[in-house]
Amino acid sequence: MQLGVVENLSFLTPEILLTVTLGAVIALDIGGPKDRKGLVARLAATGLGATLLMVILTYFELETKQRARVFLFADSFVVDPFSMFFKLVAGVCSFMIALFAAKVRRIESQGEGEFYTLLLVTTLGIFLMAGVTDLVGMVVAIETLSIPSYILAGFYKRDRGSSEASLKYVLYGATASGSMLFGLAFLYGLSGTTSFQGISAAIASGRADVLSISLMLGLVLIGLGFKISAAPFHMWTPDVYEGSPTAVTAYLSTASKAGGFAILIRLFYSILARPEVASRPEGQWIPIGDPGWTTLVAVIAVVTMTIGNLAAYKQTNVKRLLAYSSIAHAGYILLGFVVMHGSGLMAMLFYIATYVFMNLGAFLCVIAVSEAGGGEEISDFRGLGWRAPFLGFCMAAFLFSLTGLPPLAGFVGKVYLFAALVEHGWVWLSVVAALNSAVSLYYYVRVVKTMYLEGIPRRAGDVVPLRIGSHFGIMLFVCLVPTILFGIYWQPLARLATWSVGASAPVEARPVAAHK
Amino acid sequence: MNHLLSLMTFVPLLGALIILCLPKGKDEMVKCIAACAAGVPLFLGFFLWKGFARNTAAMQFVEKADWIPMFNIQYSMAVDGISVVMVLLTALISFICIFASWEIGKGVKGYFALFLLLETGMMGVFCAMDFFLFYVFWEVMLLPMYFLIGIWGGPRKEYAAIKFFMYTLVGSVLMLVVMLVFYFNVTDPVTNRHTFDLLVLRNQDARSGSLLLEGVRDLCFLALFVGFAIKVPVFPFHTWLPDAHVEAPTAISVILAGILLKMGTYGLFRIAFPLLPDMANKYATFIAVLGVINIVYGALCAMAQDDLKKMVAYSSVSHMGYCLLGMGAMTTAGFNGAMMQMFAHGLITSMLFLCVGVIYERVHHRWISRFGGLATIVPVYSGFVAFAFFASLGLPGLCGFIGEAMCFIGAWQNGTPSFHRLTMFATLGILLGAAFHLWALQRMFLGEKNKIYTEQYHHVTEINGREMFCLIPLAILVVLSGCYPQPVFDLMNKSMSELQAFIAHYPK
């Protein structure tokens, strides 16, 4: 669909707004008044809020105008419901993180200007990742996310853990990016084009060998597997998650991961698969050439969730425990990837949306506790359910939701994933995943146990209350509502996810001129 | 009374929410609200009892509404003869347990809120006629149970609570997968959509795909069976039960033994048998054999216990074995017997656990060998215990006898030589049951006072009014349904014979 420049740009309002905010934050940080405590945070949060609003408006515009997708910049960027869904998720995460971080004293003292600048850049990176349909654009988008993330991980400058996290993240990240670039270079060499559609067309027309393309995509998978922390590229996760400032950890485990999934789906489903009926991406997908990559991803998913769940057992640090839990969840989400059907993609989107709230919530609890004078070890959570009843309740709800118990959102997400698997003959995989989620109860409940079953006050007067403040209280509530609501009535979210998949067809076998 | 079942299910939840909103320190008010919230289902249960049509096997008090239309999940509540007994039992025992928990010391607000949430979960399980809804209620129950055991339990409460939780969850995730297999392979002939409706799922003609393969059906049945067997608990999945029962506070032990265990057998009746009737026939003997193992092994274990509560817990294992024997028989009498045994055991074991709680509250231990000659000190209490013990060992005239006898009759009616042998072997359970009950009775209440532990007798006071208030209604029902069980059979008979006929229609 060819549009004029202005009309084109109107679909980019969220990105433009984000960039403007970014500029304003930098300007305020450099030239603003000296005594501007919290002003930068407020500006960034407002900008992100406005961006979020624009994302929603654009979403509606796509729906009302019945526009499946709008290609921009010589077909290298697409605005479609699929990308809007991920922009929405990432926008919500960034917005929440910006609000969390506003009350974290240490971030304030280390220079909030830098923090929010970097946060906004990473958000922009994810927005781009959601929409790119071109290898070069993909690299740019991923690096726009990665490089600020490395800095954010090491944001506590004099903190050894934080510095170690940053260094590890950079080293692993550079290696992963390197192999991905290597693969991308070969992809271009083999197909003669950088566009996803072009590569797909090249395979379809027999110009490129599907096996070599798949091998190169395997290299790309290293880079993306690193982003979503899938095994065996998950090694960095526990160390980085533990060392980074908790707000950053929360961000890495939600928004950054969502971005990784967005591009993973787009890349593989554009190049190696096509919808059975071109206009119905919500239906069955046919692998092109089928070199068995679905089986490969199934194995990765199983290994990822099992490693995550088993390694989480012995952890004594809540952040580290949640890091392993987020590895396990990457494994669950990947399940939707293997079924080659719109229902699997829909389950992934649904799961990501619910996962974001419960995981953010869990990390927010950790932030709230450490800001109120507690620590990040599980033992620091002793008796918390009695000392801070609301926080304890929220944390328990988030953890049980992560386990996948009804009536919480995490349960519904798992049901959709398992349902997609069962529907398309992957019953063994759903059994493995179901047992995995049962096993995961053990370590989640360990935190709950420490909060409620230990340090029980003997008399009502014995309780030493832990006050978390109204700011964190409200934020917790904001995470709690969707976690419970989507566990009881999730039809709207399911509809949104389905619709986002339905119109996401990245490939419309239209001829694309090779760039040779 | 169109929304009778919904009210019975969700009024306790409402009570829980109200309790959570109360300010701190209003313990008396919390208890009163809890009693009211648990009293409403009991009160409504009276209308259920009155209004329930005895002459049909059809679903009654049906409520249906779309919940998640995209996935065709329905909010579908109803009762038939299989569930109505359990619903009434749940309402009664939950109400009694509120009073049994009256003296709970710490965290009163949390305790009663969780208790009421638990009641909602239990009611929901028995009323849900949509597999998905059933599953949600089934799981919802686990959370309050975990906290109730874990916070208010005995010395090893943490271990017991997590063991219970893990066991049940592993069983139920398998059930989840089976549920999805059914969903995708059954098409409602009326709406032409996949469905979770249990009544449609049992329609064998609506099936397609992998459910037509016998191997798949085998696996499905076994997965369902394991899920429910853990709850019953069937040997060898019973090891969570002694721990959970012993560590749980009195009222929660009562709920566990009185209602939660029945969910396992109810699940077999409601889901495993009707959905896979041919497999039910195929594995009938297997189920009966496990039942007999339960009966004998449970009784032997009970005899070996010195902890009174553990003895009662193992006696539950033994008594649930009778249900399995009756179910495995696949005869109407067997089904009726199993259901009757579920009802009887619900009443009797509740009495037993309440009695254990009474003595534990006074002397803070439960070692049988440390008691002796209690009957001279607390005659009324001893009378209650003796009554409960006799009911439990199956004395004619009390309802335990009816259940056990019907199970045996049903199993014998099956007619095959293997069932004759099983039945004969199972009667050993009656003997062993009498033995451990009477032996415990003798050691605790009769004979000389235990010389070594005489100082403990100073604390023993007679059973008080509140405790008697809990026990007397149960005792009356035990006698009534023992002497004249017909009203209870009337409730279930139609549904049971319909189910039996349905299963018999699909030979292995």
CSV table of N, CA, C and O in Angstrom, one decimal, chain B residues 176-241:
chain,number,residue,atom,x,y,z
B,176,LEU,N,-5.1,-31.5,33.1
B,176,LEU,CA,-5.3,-30.3,32.2
B,176,LEU,C,-5.0,-30.8,30.8
B,176,LEU,O,-5.7,-30.4,29.8
B,177,VAL,N,-3.9,-31.5,30.6
B,177,VAL,CA,-3.6,-31.9,29.2
B,177,VAL,C,-4.7,-32.8,28.6
B,177,VAL,O,-5.1,-32.7,27.5
B,178,VAL,N,-5.2,-33.8,29.5
B,178,VAL,CA,-6.3,-34.6,29.0
B,178,VAL,C,-7.5,-33.8,28.7
B,178,VAL,O,-8.2,-34.0,27.6
B,179,MET,N,-7.8,-32.8,29.5
B,179,MET,CA,-8.9,-31.9,29.2
B,179,MET,C,-8.8,-31.3,27.8
B,179,MET,O,-9.8,-31.2,27.1
B,180,LEU,N,-7.6,-30.8,27.5
B,180,LEU,CA,-7.4,-30.2,26.2
B,180,LEU,C,-7.5,-31.2,25.1
B,180,LEU,O,-8.0,-30.9,24.0
B,181,VAL,N,-7.0,-32.4,25.3
B,181,VAL,CA,-7.2,-33.5,24.3
B,181,VAL,C,-8.6,-33.7,24.0
B,181,VAL,O,-9.1,-33.8,22.8
B,182,PHE,N,-9.4,-33.7,25.0
B,182,PHE,CA,-10.9,-33.9,24.8
B,182,PHE,C,-11.5,-32.7,24.1
B,182,PHE,O,-12.3,-32.9,23.2
B,183,TYR,N,-11.1,-31.5,24.5
B,183,TYR,CA,-11.6,-30.3,23.9
B,183,TYR,C,-11.5,-30.4,22.4
B,183,TYR,O,-12.4,-30.1,21.6
B,184,PHE,N,-10.3,-30.7,22.0
B,184,PHE,CA,-10.0,-30.6,20.5
B,184,PHE,C,-10.5,-31.8,19.7
B,184,PHE,O,-10.5,-31.7,18.5
B,185,ASN,N,-10.9,-32.8,20.4
B,185,ASN,CA,-11.3,-34.0,19.7
B,185,ASN,C,-12.8,-34.3,19.8
B,185,ASN,O,-13.3,-35.3,19.4
B,186,VAL,N,-13.5,-33.4,20.4
B,186,VAL,CA,-15.0,-33.6,20.6
B,186,VAL,C,-15.6,-32.3,20.0
B,186,VAL,O,-15.2,-31.2,20.3
B,187,THR,N,-16.6,-32.6,19.1
B,187,THR,CA,-17.4,-31.5,18.6
B,187,THR,C,-18.8,-31.6,19.0
B,187,THR,O,-19.4,-32.6,18.8
B,188,ASP,N,-19.3,-30.5,19.5
B,188,ASP,CA,-20.7,-30.5,20.0
B,188,ASP,C,-21.6,-30.6,18.7
B,188,ASP,O,-21.5,-29.8,17.8
B,189,PRO,N,-22.4,-31.7,18.6
B,189,PRO,CA,-23.2,-31.9,17.4
B,189,PRO,C,-24.2,-30.8,17.2
B,189,PRO,O,-24.6,-30.5,16.1
B,190,VAL,N,-24.6,-30.1,18.3
B,190,VAL,CA,-25.6,-29.0,18.1
B,190,VAL,C,-25.0,-27.7,17.6
B,190,VAL,O,-25.4,-27.2,16.6
B,191,THR,N,-23.9,-27.3,18.3
B,191,THR,CA,-23.3,-26.0,17.9
B,191,THR,C,-22.2,-26.1,17.0
B,191,THR,O,-21.7,-25.2,16.4
B,192,ASN,N,-21.7,-27.4,16.8
B,192,ASN,CA,-20.6,-27.6,15.9
B,192,ASN,C,-19.3,-27.0,16.3
B,192,ASN,O,-18.6,-26.5,15.5
B,193,ARG,N,-19.2,-26.8,17.6
B,193,ARG,CA,-17.9,-26.2,18.1
B,193,ARG,C,-17.3,-27.2,19.1
B,193,ARG,O,-17.9,-28.1,19.6
B,194,HIS,N,-16.0,-27.0,19.3
B,194,HIS,CA,-15.4,-27.7,20.4
B,194,HIS,C,-15.9,-27.3,21.7
B,194,HIS,O,-16.4,-26.1,21.8
B,195,THR,N,-15.9,-28.2,22.7
B,195,THR,CA,-16.6,-27.8,23.9
B,195,THR,C,-15.9,-28.4,25.1
B,195,THR,O,-15.2,-29.4,25.0
B,196,PHE,N,-16.2,-27.8,26.3
B,196,PHE,CA,-15.7,-28.3,27.6
B,196,PHE,C,-16.9,-28.9,28.3
B,196,PHE,O,-16.8,-29.4,29.5
B,197,ASP,N,-18.1,-28.9,27.8
B,197,ASP,CA,-19.3,-29.3,28.5
B,197,ASP,C,-19.2,-30.8,28.8
B,197,ASP,O,-19.1,-31.6,27.8
B,198,LEU,N,-19.3,-31.1,30.0
B,198,LEU,CA,-19.1,-32.5,30.4
B,198,LEU,C,-20.2,-33.5,29.8
B,198,LEU,O,-19.9,-34.6,29.5
B,199,LEU,N,-21.4,-32.9,29.6
B,199,LEU,CA,-22.4,-33.8,29.1
B,199,LEU,C,-22.2,-34.1,27.6
B,199,LEU,O,-22.6,-35.1,27.1
B,200,VAL,N,-21.6,-33.1,26.9
B,200,VAL,CA,-21.3,-33.4,25.5
B,200,VAL,C,-20.0,-34.2,25.4
B,200,VAL,O,-19.9,-35.1,24.5
B,201,LEU,N,-19.1,-34.0,26.3
B,201,LEU,CA,-17.8,-34.8,26.2
B,201,LEU,C,-18.1,-36.3,26.4
B,201,LEU,O,-17.3,-37.1,25.9
B,202,ARG,N,-19.1,-36.6,27.1
B,202,ARG,CA,-19.4,-38.1,27.3
B,202,ARG,C,-20.1,-38.7,26.1
B,202,ARG,O,-20.2,-39.9,26.0
B,203,ASN,N,-20.5,-37.9,25.1
B,203,ASN,CA,-21.1,-38.4,23.9
B,203,ASN,C,-20.1,-39.0,23.0
B,203,ASN,O,-19.3,-38.3,22.4
B,204,GLN,N,-20.0,-40.4,23.0
B,204,GLN,CA,-19.0,-41.1,22.3
B,204,GLN,C,-19.1,-40.9,20.8
B,204,GLN,O,-18.1,-41.0,20.1
B,205,ASP,N,-20.2,-40.4,20.3
B,205,ASP,CA,-20.4,-40.3,18.8
B,205,ASP,C,-19.8,-38.9,18.3
B,205,ASP,O,-19.7,-38.7,17.1
B,206,ALA,N,-19.6,-38.0,19.3
B,206,ALA,CA,-19.2,-36.7,18.9
B,206,ALA,C,-17.6,-36.6,18.7
B,206,ALA,O,-17.1,-35.6,18.6
B,207,ARG,N,-17.0,-37.8,18.8
B,207,ARG,CA,-15.5,-37.8,18.8
B,207,ARG,C,-14.9,-37.9,17.5
B,207,ARG,O,-15.5,-38.4,16.5
B,208,SER,N,-13.7,-37.4,17.5
B,208,SER,CA,-12.9,-37.6,16.2
B,208,SER,C,-11.4,-37.6,16.6
B,208,SER,O,-11.1,-37.6,17.8
B,209,GLY,N,-10.6,-37.7,15.6
B,209,GLY,CA,-9.2,-37.6,15.8
B,209,GLY,C,-8.6,-38.6,16.7
B,209,GLY,O,-9.0,-39.8,16.7
B,210,SER,N,-7.6,-38.2,17.5
B,210,SER,CA,-6.8,-39.2,18.3
B,210,SER,C,-7.6,-39.9,19.4
B,210,SER,O,-7.2,-40.9,19.8
B,211,LEU,N,-8.8,-39.3,19.8
B,211,LEU,CA,-9.6,-40.0,20.8
B,211,LEU,C,-10.2,-41.3,20.3
B,211,LEU,O,-10.6,-42.1,21.1
B,212,LEU,N,-10.1,-41.5,19.0
B,212,LEU,CA,-10.6,-42.8,18.4
B,212,LEU,C,-9.6,-43.9,18.6
B,212,LEU,O,-9.9,-45.0,18.5
B,213,LEU,N,-8.4,-43.5,18.9
B,213,LEU,CA,-7.3,-44.5,19.1
B,213,LEU,C,-7.4,-45.1,20.5
B,213,LEU,O,-7.5,-44.3,21.4
B,214,GLU,N,-7.3,-46.4,20.6
B,214,GLU,CA,-7.5,-47.0,21.9
B,214,GLU,C,-6.3,-46.6,22.8
B,214,GLU,O,-6.5,-46.3,24.0
B,215,GLY,N,-5.1,-46.6,22.2
B,215,GLY,CA,-3.9,-46.2,23.1
B,215,GLY,C,-4.1,-44.9,23.7
B,215,GLY,O,-3.7,-44.7,24.9
B,216,VAL,N,-4.6,-43.9,22.9
B,216,VAL,CA,-4.7,-42.6,23.4
B,216,VAL,C,-5.7,-42.6,24.6
B,216,VAL,O,-5.5,-41.9,25.6
B,217,ARG,N,-6.8,-43.3,24.4
B,217,ARG,CA,-7.8,-43.4,25.4
B,217,ARG,C,-7.3,-44.0,26.7
B,217,ARG,O,-7.6,-43.6,27.8
B,218,ASP,N,-6.4,-45.0,26.5
B,218,ASP,CA,-5.8,-45.6,27.6
B,218,ASP,C,-5.0,-44.6,28.4
B,218,ASP,O,-5.2,-44.5,29.6
B,219,LEU,N,-4.2,-43.9,27.7
B,219,LEU,CA,-3.3,-42.9,28.4
B,219,LEU,C,-4.2,-41.8,29.1
B,219,LEU,O,-3.9,-41.4,30.2
B,220,CYS,N,-5.2,-41.4,28.4
B,220,CYS,CA,-6.1,-40.4,28.9
B,220,CYS,C,-6.7,-40.9,30.3
B,220,CYS,O,-6.7,-40.2,31.3
B,221,PHE,N,-7.2,-42.1,30.2
B,221,PHE,CA,-7.8,-42.6,31.4
B,221,PHE,C,-6.8,-42.7,32.5
B,221,PHE,O,-7.1,-42.3,33.7
B,222,LEU,N,-5.7,-43.2,32.2
B,222,LEU,CA,-4.7,-43.4,33.3
B,222,LEU,C,-4.3,-42.0,33.9
B,222,LEU,O,-4.1,-41.9,35.1
B,223,ALA,N,-4.1,-41.0,33.0
B,223,ALA,CA,-3.7,-39.7,33.5
B,223,ALA,C,-4.8,-39.2,34.4
B,223,ALA,O,-4.5,-38.6,35.5
B,224,LEU,N,-6.1,-39.3,33.9
B,224,LEU,CA,-7.2,-38.8,34.8
B,224,LEU,C,-7.2,-39.6,36.1
B,224,LEU,O,-7.4,-39.0,37.2
B,225,PHE,N,-7.0,-40.9,36.0
B,225,PHE,CA,-7.1,-41.8,37.2
B,225,PHE,C,-6.0,-41.3,38.2
B,225,PHE,O,-6.3,-41.2,39.4
B,226,VAL,N,-4.8,-41.1,37.7
B,226,VAL,CA,-3.7,-40.7,38.6
B,226,VAL,C,-4.1,-39.4,39.2
B,226,VAL,O,-3.9,-39.2,40.5
B,227,GLY,N,-4.6,-38.4,38.4
B,227,GLY,CA,-5.0,-37.1,39.0
B,227,GLY,C,-6.0,-37.3,40.1
B,227,GLY,O,-5.8,-36.7,41.2
B,228,PHE,N,-7.0,-38.1,39.9
B,228,PHE,CA,-8.0,-38.3,41.0
B,228,PHE,C,-7.5,-39.2,42.1
B,228,PHE,O,-7.8,-39.0,43.2
B,229,ALA,N,-6.7,-40.2,41.7
B,229,ALA,CA,-6.2,-41.2,42.7
B,229,ALA,C,-5.4,-40.5,43.7
B,229,ALA,O,-5.4,-40.8,44.9
B,230,ILE,N,-4.6,-39.5,43.3
B,230,ILE,CA,-3.8,-38.7,44.3
B,230,ILE,C,-4.7,-38.1,45.3
B,230,ILE,O,-4.4,-38.1,46.5
B,231,LYS,N,-5.8,-37.6,44.9
B,231,LYS,CA,-6.7,-37.0,45.8
B,231,LYS,C,-7.4,-38.0,46.8
B,231,LYS,O,-7.7,-37.6,47.9
B,232,VAL,N,-7.7,-39.2,46.3
B,232,VAL,CA,-8.5,-40.1,47.1
B,232,VAL,C,-8.0,-40.4,48.5
B,232,VAL,O,-8.8,-40.4,49.4
B,233,PRO,N,-6.8,-40.8,48.8
B,233,PRO,CA,-5.7,-41.1,47.9
B,233,PRO,C,-5.6,-42.6,47.7
B,233,PRO,O,-5.8,-43.4,48.7
B,234,VAL,N,-5.3,-43.1,46.6
B,234,VAL,CA,-5.1,-44.5,46.3
B,234,VAL,C,-3.7,-44.9,46.5
B,234,VAL,O,-2.8,-44.2,46.1
B,235,PHE,N,-3.5,-46.1,47.1
B,235,PHE,CA,-2.1,-46.6,47.2
B,235,PHE,C,-1.6,-46.7,45.8
B,235,PHE,O,-2.3,-47.2,44.9
B,236,PRO,N,-0.4,-46.3,45.4
B,236,PRO,CA,0.7,-45.9,46.2
B,236,PRO,C,0.8,-44.3,46.2
B,236,PRO,O,1.9,-43.8,46.4
B,237,PHE,N,-0.3,-43.6,46.0
B,237,PHE,CA,-0.2,-42.1,45.9
B,237,PHE,C,-0.6,-41.5,47.3
B,237,PHE,O,-1.0,-40.4,47.3
B,238,HIS,N,-0.7,-42.3,48.3
B,238,HIS,CA,-1.3,-41.9,49.5
B,238,HIS,C,-0.4,-41.2,50.5
B,238,HIS,O,-0.8,-40.7,51.5
B,239,THR,N,0.9,-41.1,50.2
B,239,THR,CA,1.9,-40.8,51.2
B,239,THR,C,1.7,-39.3,51.7
B,239,THR,O,2.2,-39.0,52.8
B,240,TRP,N,1.1,-38.5,50.9
B,240,TRP,CA,0.9,-37.1,51.4
B,240,TRP,C,-0.1,-37.0,52.5
B,240,TRP,O,-0.1,-36.1,53.3
B,241,LEU,N,-1.1,-38.0,52.5
B,241,LEU,CA,-2.2,-37.9,53.4
B,241,LEU,C,-1.9,-37.9,54.9
B,241,LEU,O,-2.3,-37.0,55.6
